[in-house]
Coordinates of C-alpha atoms and ligand atoms in Angstrom, one line a residue:
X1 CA 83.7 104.3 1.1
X2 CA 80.9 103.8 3.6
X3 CA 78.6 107.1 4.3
X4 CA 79.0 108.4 8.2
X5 CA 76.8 110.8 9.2
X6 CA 77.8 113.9 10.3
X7 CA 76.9 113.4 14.0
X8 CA 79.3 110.0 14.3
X9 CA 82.3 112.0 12.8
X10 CA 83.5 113.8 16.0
X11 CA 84.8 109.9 16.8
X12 CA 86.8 109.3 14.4
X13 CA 90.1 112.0 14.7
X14 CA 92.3 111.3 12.4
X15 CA 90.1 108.6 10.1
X16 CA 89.4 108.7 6.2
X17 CA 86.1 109.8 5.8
X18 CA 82.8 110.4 3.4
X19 CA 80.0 112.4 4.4
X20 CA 77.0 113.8 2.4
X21 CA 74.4 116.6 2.4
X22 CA 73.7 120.4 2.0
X23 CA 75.7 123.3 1.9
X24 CA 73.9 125.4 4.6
X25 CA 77.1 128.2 4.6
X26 CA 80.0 128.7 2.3
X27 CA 82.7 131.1 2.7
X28 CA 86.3 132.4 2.6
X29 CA 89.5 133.2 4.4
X30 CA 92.0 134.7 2.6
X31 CA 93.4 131.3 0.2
X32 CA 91.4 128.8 2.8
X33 CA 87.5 127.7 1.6
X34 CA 85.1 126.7 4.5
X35 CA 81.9 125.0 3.7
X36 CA 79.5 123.9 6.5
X37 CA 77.8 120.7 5.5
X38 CA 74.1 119.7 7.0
X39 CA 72.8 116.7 7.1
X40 CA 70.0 114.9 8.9
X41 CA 72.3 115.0 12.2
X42 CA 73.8 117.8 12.3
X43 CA 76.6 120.3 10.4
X44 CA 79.9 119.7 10.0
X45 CA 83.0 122.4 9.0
X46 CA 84.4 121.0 6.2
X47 CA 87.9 122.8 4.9
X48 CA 89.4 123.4 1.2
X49 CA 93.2 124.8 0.9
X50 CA 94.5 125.1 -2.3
X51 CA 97.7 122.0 -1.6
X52 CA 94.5 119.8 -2.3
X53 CA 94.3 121.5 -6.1
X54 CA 91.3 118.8 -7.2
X55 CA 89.0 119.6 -4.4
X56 CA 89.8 123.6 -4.0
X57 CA 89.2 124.2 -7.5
X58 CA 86.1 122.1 -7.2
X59 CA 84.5 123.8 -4.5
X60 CA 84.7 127.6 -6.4
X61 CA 81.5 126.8 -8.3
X62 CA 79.9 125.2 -5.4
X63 CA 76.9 127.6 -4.0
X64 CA 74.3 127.1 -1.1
X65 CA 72.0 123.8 -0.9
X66 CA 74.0 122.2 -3.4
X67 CA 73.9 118.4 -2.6
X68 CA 77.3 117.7 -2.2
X69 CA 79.4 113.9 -0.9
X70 CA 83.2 115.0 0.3
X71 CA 85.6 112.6 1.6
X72 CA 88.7 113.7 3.7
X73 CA 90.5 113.3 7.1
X74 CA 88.8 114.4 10.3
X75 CA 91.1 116.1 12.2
X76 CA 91.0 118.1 15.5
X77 CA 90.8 122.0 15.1
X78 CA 93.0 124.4 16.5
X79 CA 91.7 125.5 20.2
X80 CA 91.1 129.2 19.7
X81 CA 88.7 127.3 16.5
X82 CA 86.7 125.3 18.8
X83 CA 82.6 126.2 18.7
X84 CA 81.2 124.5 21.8
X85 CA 77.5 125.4 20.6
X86 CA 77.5 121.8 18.3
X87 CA 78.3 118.4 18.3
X88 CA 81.2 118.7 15.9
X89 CA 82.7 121.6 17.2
X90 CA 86.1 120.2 18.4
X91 CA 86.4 118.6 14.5
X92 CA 86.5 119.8 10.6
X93 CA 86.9 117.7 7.8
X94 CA 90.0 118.4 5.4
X95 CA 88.5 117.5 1.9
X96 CA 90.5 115.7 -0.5
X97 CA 87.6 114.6 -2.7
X98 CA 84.5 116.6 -4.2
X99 CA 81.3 114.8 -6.1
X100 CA 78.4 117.3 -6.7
X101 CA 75.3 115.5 -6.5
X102 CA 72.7 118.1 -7.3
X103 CA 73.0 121.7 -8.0
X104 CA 70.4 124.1 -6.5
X105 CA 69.4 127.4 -7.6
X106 CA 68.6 130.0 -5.7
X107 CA 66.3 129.6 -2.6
X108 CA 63.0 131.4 -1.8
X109 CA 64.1 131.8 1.6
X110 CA 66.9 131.4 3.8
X111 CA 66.3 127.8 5.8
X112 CA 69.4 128.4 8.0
X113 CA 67.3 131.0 10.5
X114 CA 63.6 129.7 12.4
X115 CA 62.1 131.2 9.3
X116 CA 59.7 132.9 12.1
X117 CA 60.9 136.2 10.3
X118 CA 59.1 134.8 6.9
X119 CA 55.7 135.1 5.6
X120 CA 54.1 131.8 6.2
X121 CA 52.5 131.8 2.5
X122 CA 55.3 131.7 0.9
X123 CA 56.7 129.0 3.7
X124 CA 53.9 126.9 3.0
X125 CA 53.8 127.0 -0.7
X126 CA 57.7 126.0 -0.6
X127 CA 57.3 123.3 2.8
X128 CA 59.7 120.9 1.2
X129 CA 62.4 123.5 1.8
X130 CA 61.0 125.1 4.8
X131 CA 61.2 121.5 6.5
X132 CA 64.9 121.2 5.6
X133 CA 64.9 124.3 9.1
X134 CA 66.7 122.4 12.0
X135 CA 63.8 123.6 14.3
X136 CA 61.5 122.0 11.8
X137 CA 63.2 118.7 11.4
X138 CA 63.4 118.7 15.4
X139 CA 59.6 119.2 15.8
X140 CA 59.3 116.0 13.4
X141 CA 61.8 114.2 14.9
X142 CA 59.9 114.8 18.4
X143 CA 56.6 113.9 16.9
X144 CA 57.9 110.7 15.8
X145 CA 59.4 109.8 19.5
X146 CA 55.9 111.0 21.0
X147 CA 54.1 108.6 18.5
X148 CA 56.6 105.7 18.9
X149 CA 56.5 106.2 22.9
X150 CA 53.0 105.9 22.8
X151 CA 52.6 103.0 20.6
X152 CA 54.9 100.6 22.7
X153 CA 53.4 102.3 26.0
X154 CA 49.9 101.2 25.4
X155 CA 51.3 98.3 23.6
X156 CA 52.9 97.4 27.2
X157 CA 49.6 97.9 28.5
X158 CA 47.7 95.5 26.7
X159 CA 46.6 97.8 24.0
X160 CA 46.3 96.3 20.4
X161 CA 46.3 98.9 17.2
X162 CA 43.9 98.8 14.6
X163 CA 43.2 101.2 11.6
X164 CA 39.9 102.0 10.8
X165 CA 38.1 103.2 7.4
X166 CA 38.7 106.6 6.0
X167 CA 35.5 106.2 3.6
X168 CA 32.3 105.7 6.0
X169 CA 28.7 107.7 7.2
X170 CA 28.0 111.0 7.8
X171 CA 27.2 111.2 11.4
X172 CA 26.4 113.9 14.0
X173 CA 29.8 114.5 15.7
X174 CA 29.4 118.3 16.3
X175 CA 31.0 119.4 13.3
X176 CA 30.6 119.9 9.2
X177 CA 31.2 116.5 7.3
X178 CA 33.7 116.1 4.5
X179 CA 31.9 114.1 1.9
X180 CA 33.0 111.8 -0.7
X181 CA 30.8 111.3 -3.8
X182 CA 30.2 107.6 -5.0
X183 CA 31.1 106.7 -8.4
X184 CA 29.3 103.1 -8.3
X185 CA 26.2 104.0 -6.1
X186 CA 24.9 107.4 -7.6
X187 CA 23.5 110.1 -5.8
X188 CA 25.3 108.5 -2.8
X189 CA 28.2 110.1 -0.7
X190 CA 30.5 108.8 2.0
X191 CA 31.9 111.1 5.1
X192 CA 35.2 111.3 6.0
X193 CA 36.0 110.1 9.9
X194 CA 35.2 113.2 12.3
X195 CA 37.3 110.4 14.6
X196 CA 36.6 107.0 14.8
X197 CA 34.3 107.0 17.8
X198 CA 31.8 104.9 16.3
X199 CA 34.4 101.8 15.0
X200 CA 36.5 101.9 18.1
X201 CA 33.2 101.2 20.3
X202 CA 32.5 98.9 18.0
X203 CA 35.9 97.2 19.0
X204 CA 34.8 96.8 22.7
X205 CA 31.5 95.3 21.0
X206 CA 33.8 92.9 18.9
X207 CA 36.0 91.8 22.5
X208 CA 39.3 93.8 21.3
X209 CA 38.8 95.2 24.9
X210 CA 41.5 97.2 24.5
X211 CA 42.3 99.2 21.1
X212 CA 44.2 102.7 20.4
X213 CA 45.5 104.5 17.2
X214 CA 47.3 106.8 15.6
X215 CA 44.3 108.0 13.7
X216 CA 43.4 110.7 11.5
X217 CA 40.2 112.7 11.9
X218 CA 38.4 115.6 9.1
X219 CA 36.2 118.0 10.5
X220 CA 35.1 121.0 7.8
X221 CA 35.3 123.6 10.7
X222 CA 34.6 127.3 9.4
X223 CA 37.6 129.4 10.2
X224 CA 38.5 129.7 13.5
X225 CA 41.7 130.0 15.0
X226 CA 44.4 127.6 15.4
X227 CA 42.6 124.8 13.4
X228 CA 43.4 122.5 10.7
X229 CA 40.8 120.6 8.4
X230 CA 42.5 117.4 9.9
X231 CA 44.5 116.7 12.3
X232 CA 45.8 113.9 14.5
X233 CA 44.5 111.9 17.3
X234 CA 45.8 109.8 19.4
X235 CA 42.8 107.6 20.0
X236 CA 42.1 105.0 22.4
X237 CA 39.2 102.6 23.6
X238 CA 39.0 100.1 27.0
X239 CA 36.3 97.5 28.5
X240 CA 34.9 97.1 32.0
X241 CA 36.8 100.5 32.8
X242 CA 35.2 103.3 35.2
X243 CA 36.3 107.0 34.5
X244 CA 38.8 106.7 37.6
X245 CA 40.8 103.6 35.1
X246 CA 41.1 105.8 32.3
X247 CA 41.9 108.4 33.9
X248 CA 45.0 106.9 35.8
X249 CA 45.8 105.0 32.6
X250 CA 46.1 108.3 30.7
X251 CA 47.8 110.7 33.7
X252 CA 50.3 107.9 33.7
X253 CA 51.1 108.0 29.6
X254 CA 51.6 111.8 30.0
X255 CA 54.0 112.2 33.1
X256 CA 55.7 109.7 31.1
X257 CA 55.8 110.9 28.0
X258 CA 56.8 114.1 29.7
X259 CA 59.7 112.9 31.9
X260 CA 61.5 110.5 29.2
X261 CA 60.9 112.7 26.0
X262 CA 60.6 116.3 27.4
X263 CA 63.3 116.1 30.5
X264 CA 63.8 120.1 30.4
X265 CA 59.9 120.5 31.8
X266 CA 58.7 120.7 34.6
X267 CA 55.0 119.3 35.9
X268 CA 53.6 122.1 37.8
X269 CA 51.1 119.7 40.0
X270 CA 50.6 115.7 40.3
X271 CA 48.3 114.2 40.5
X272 CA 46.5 116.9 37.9
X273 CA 44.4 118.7 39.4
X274 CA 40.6 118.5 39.0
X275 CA 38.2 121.0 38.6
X276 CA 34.1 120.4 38.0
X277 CA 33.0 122.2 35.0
X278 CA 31.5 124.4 37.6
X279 CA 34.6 125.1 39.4
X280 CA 36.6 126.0 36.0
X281 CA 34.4 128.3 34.8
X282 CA 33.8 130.0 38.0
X283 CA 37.2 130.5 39.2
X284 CA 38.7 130.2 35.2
X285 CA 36.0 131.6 33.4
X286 CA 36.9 129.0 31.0
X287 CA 36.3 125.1 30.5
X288 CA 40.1 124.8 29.6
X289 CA 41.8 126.5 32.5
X290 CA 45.6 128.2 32.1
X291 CA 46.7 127.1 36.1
X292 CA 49.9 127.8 35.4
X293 CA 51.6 129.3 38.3
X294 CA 54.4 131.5 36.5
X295 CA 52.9 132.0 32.8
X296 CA 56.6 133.5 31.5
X297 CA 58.1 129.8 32.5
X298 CA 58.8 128.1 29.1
X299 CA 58.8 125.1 30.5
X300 CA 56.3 124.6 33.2
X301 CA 53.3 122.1 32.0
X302 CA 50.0 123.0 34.4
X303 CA 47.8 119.6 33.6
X304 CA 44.3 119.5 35.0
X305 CA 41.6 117.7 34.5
X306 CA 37.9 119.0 33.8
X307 CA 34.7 116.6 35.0
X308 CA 31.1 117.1 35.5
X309 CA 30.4 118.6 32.0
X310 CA 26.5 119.0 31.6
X311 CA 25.6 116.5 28.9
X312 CA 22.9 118.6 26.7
X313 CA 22.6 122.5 26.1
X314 CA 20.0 124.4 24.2
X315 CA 20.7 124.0 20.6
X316 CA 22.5 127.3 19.2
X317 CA 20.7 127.9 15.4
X318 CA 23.7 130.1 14.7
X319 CA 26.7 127.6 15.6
X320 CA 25.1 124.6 14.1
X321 CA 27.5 122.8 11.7
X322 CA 25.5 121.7 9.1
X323 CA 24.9 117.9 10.2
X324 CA 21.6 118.2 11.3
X325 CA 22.5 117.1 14.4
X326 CA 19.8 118.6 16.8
X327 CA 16.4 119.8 16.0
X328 CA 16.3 123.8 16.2
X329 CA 16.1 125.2 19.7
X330 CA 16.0 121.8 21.1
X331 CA 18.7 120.0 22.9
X332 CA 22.2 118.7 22.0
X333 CA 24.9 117.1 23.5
X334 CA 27.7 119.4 24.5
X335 CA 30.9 117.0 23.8
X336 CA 30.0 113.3 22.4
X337 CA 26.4 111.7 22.0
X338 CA 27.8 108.4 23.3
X339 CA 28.4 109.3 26.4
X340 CA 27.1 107.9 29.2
X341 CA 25.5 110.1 32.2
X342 CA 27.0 109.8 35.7
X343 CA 25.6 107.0 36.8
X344 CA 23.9 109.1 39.6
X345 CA 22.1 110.9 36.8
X346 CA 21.7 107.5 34.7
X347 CA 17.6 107.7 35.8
X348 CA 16.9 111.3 34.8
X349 CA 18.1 110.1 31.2
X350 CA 16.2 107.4 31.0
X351 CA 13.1 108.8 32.3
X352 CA 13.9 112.4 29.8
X353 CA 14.0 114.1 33.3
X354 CA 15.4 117.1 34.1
X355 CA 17.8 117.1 31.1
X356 CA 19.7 120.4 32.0
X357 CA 20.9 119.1 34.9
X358 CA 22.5 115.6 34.1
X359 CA 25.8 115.6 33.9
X360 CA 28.4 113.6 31.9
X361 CA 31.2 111.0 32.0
X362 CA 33.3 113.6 29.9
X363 CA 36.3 114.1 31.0
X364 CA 39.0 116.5 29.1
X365 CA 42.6 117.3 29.7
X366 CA 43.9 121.0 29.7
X367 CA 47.2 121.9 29.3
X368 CA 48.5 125.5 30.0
X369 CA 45.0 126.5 28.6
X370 CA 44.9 124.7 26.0
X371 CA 42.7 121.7 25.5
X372 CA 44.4 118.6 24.8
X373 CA 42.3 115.5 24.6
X374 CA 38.9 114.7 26.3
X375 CA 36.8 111.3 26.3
X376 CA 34.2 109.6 28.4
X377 CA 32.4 106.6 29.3
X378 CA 29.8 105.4 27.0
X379 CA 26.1 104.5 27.3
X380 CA 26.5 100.5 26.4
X381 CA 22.8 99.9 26.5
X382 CA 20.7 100.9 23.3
X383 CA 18.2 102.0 25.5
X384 CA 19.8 104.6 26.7
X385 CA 22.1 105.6 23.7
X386 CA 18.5 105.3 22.2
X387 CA 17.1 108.1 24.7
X388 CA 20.0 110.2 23.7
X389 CA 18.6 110.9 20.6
X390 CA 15.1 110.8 21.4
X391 CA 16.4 114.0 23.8
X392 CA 17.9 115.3 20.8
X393 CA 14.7 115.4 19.3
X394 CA 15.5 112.3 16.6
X395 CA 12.1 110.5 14.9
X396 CA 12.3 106.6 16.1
X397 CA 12.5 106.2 12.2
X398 CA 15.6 108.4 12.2
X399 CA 17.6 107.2 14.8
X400 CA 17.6 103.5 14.0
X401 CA 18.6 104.7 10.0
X402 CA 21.3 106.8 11.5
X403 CA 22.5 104.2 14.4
X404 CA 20.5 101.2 13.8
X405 CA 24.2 99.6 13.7
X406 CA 25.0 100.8 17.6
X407 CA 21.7 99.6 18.6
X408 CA 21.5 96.6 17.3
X409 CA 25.3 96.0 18.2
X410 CA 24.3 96.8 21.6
X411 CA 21.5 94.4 22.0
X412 CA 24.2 91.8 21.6
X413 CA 26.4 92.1 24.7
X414 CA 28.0 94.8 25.1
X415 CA 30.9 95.3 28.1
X416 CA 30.9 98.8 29.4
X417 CA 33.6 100.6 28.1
X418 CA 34.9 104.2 27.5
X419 CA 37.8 106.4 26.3
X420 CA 39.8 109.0 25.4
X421 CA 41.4 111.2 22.5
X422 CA 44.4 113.5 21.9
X423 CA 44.7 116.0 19.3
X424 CA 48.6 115.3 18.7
X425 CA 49.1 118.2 17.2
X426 CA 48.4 120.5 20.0
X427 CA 49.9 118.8 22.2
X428 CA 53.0 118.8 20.7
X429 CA 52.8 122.4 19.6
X430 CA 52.7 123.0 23.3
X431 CA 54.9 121.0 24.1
X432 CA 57.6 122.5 21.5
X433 CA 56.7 125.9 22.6
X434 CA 55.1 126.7 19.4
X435 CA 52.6 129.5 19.2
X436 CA 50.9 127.7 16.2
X437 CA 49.5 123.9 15.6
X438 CA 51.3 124.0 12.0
X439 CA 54.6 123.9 13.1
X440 CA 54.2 120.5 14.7
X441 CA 52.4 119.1 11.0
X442 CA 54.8 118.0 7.8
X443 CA 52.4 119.5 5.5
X444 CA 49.6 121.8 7.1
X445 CA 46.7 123.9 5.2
X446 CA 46.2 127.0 5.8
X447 CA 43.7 128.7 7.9
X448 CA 41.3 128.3 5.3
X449 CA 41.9 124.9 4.3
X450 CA 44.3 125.5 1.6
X451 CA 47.7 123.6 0.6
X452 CA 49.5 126.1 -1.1
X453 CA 52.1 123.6 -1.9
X454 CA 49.8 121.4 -4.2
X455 CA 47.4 124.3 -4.6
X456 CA 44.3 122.4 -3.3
X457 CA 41.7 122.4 -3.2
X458 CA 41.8 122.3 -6.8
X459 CA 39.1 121.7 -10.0
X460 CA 38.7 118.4 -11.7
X461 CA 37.9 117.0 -15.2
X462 CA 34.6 117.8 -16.4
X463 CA 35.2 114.2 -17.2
X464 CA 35.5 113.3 -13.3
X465 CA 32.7 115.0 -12.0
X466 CA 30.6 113.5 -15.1
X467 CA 31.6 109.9 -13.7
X468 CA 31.1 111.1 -9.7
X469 CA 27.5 112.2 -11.9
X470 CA 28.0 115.7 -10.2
X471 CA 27.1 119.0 -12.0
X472 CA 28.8 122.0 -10.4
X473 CA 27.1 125.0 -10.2
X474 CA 28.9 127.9 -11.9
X475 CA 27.2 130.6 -10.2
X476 CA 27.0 129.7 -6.9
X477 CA 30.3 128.7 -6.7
X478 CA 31.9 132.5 -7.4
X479 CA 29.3 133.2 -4.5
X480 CA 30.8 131.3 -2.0
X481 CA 34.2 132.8 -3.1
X482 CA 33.1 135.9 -2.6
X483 CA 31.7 135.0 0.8
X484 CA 34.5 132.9 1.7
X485 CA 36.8 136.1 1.0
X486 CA 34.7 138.4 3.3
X487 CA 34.7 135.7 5.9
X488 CA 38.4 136.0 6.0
X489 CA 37.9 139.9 6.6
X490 CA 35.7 139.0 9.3
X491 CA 38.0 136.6 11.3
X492 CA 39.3 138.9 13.4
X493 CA 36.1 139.9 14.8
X494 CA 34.7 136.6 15.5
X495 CA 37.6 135.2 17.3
X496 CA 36.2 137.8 20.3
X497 CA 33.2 136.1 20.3
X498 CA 31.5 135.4 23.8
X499 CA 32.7 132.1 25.3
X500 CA 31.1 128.8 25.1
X501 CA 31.4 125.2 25.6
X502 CA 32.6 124.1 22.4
X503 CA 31.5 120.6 21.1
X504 CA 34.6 118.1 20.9
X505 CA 36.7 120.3 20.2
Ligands
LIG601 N1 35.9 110.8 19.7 C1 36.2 111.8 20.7 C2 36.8 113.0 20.0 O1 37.3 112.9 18.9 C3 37.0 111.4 21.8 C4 36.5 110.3 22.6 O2 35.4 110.6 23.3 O3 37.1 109.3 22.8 O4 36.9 114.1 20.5

């Protein structure tokens, strides 16, 4: 007999069916057994009187998230029975036939509540079952529409996909590098994409014109927050475009995003609003502004846009990151060194002129205070990616060994181009309500970079770090525990830290 799935079987009254999956409640009335089944669609009633001797008996031993397949007649319950909260309340299922298919012991936790009641450590290190929540399967199920609407959205608009490599260069994208050691070139290390600005301009280089992905991208961030080591972006890239194109392009995608996925909300202004920099932080006191009318409205979405980001600050010695992007109380770019300056302020770069005044392409995207993607136009001349990082304080030497490959791909024809990036996971966590980024991930680490699941980050074979020619260094390793641990006392107090533009974030 064919499997249905429990959402289908409120259709067929009065059929033969099978259906499969978890026991999410067992109990008893008087003589009659009640199990409610879950599966991926939903939960079904399913009903055991003794007349059906095989079954009843069966179902004594059976227990909570056994996986169980039953086969029986849907039938109609009595009114007074009816439970209008879920698709199957008008039906039950009167087993005739039991097969256990797994037995289960005991659960950590319960997985019928929103498991907000439980401590997250012990959620994460048992995620398989945590997922098995309905409000965790729906934030997965939603993530997957959001992705699938996006791809055949930009698809429609002309927009090609293409992956790009996880092994590539370090290079200065405002935050810590994860590095890769090489086994074949000694001494050598790759970096993990902080995003894959470089390959996607390289794309509008190529002709692609337009390109987007689904991309993952690894920043090794200290602490802070909300964050995760990696997380998604929804990354895009487009030629002979002017902030205004992407701009539209990209208001478009979210209103509909918003009105086919996420009916129940409500836009608060459109067009988004747009603020200057200037305007935010004046009025806002903050680069992501919160201009939500009614802040206790669950489902009111404030969108605005924020425009006319300086381009370089005064290099901070205490936030740097580690990649050696700027030269120590010299300048550095506030959001993405391949932006381009308004073209207004294209001469002042160019001539190294008044360089706290020039302002940016940058655009970013705030939702209900939080930010959600940001992008810009890019310089498509070397010469003036190349006084970028002569403001930056790079050697000539330096620059053309860190981005001889943009220069020279530059000096062959490049169209102008710009774009855009989304971190998908806030996003959605906003969108699903969530107070936290990790309830909109499968698997997510911990604050601190751990996956309690798989405990990583985890030692290797003396074997593998003798191929990888890496010696680790005993001591200094229990130092940075310790300091790690003392870090994580210290949270607290740096997440009141004084507020500041912070790069790509
Ligand atoms: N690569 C940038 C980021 O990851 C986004 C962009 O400018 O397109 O934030």
């Amino acid at each position: 007999m064919q499997r249905f799935l429990i959402s289908e079987t409120a259709k067929h009254v009065g059929q033969k069916v099978k259906v499969a999956g978890w026991v999410n409640v067992r109990r008893a009335h008087g003589k009659i057994l009640f199990i409610d089944l879950r599966d991926r669609s939903g939960i079904l009633q399913c009903v055991f009187v003794p007349t059906n001797k095989d079954a009843y008996d069966k179902a004594q031993d059976i227990r909570t998230e056994w996986v169980v397949e039953l086969a029986g007649q849907i039938v109609s319950r009595p009114e007074k029975m009816v439970n209008a909260n879920i698709e199957t309340g008008k039906v039950e299922l009167s087993v005739e036939e039991v097969n256990v298919l797994a037995k289960a012991e005991t659960l950590p936790f319960d997985v019928t509540t929103d498991g907000m009641e439980i401590n997250e450590e012990i959620r994460m290190k048992y995620r398989y079952l945590d997922l098995r929540r309905p409000r965790l399967q729906q934030n997965l199920i939603m993530r997957h529409k959001t992705v699938k609407f996006v791809r055949d959205f930009l698809s429609a608009e002309g927009f090609i996909e293409i992956e790009t490599p996880m092994l590539t260069k370090s290079t200065p994208e405002g935050s810590r590098d994860f590095v890769v050691p090489s086994r074949l070139q000694p001494g050598k290390f790759y970096a993990l994409p902080q995003s894959p600005q470089q390959y996607k301009q390289l794309f509008m280089v190529a002709g692609m014109e337009r390109y987007f992905q689904i991309a993952r991208a690894m920043r090794d961030e200290d602490v802070r927050g909300d964050r995760q080591f990696e997380h998604t972006q929804i990354d895009m890239e487009l030629s002979f475009v002017e902030r205004e194109d992407v701009i539209e392009l990209n208001e478009r995608m979210i209103i509909t995003i918003i009105k086919t996925l996420f009916p129940e909300k409500v836009i608060q202004e459109i067009p988004f609003p747009r603020l200057t920099y200037k305007e935010a932080m004046e009025t806002y006191k903050s680069d992501k502004p919160d201009m939500r009318k009614d802040k206790n409205d669950p489902n009111l979405l404030a969108f605005c846009w924020v425009i006319d980001f300086p381009f370089f600050e005064k290099d901070d010695p205490a936030s740097a990151q580690g990649s050696g992007e700027a030269k120590e109380g010299g300048w550095t770019f506030t959001h993405n060194p391949f932006s381009a300056p308004k073209p207004e302020h294209m001469q002042n770069l160019l001539d190294k002129k008044n360089i706290g005044e020039i302002l940016t392409t940058q655009y970013d995207v705030a939702l209900n205070g939080v930010e959600i993607g940001g992008g810009s136009i890019r310089n498509h001349t070397a010469e003036a990616l190349q006084k970028v990082f002569e403001i930056m304080g790079y050697e000539s030497k330096e620059i053309h060994e860190k981005f001889g490959h943009m220069l020279d791909a530059f000096s062959f024809g490049a169209p102008p181009h710009g774009g855009i990036a989304y971190g998908l996971d806030r996003f959605l966590a906003t969108l699903l309500n969530e107070q936290s980024i990790r309830e909109a991930i499968a698997f997510p680490k911990t604050g601190d970079g751990r996956d309690l699941m798989m405990q990583a980050p985890s030692e290797i074979y003396p074997k593998q770090l003798k191929e990888l020619h890496i010696n680790v260094n005993q001591k200094s390793s229990h130092q940075a525990k310790t300091e790690q641990k003392m870090k994580r006392r210290n949270i607290g107090a740096r997440r009141n830290q004084k507020l500041k533009i912070k790069k790509r974030s």
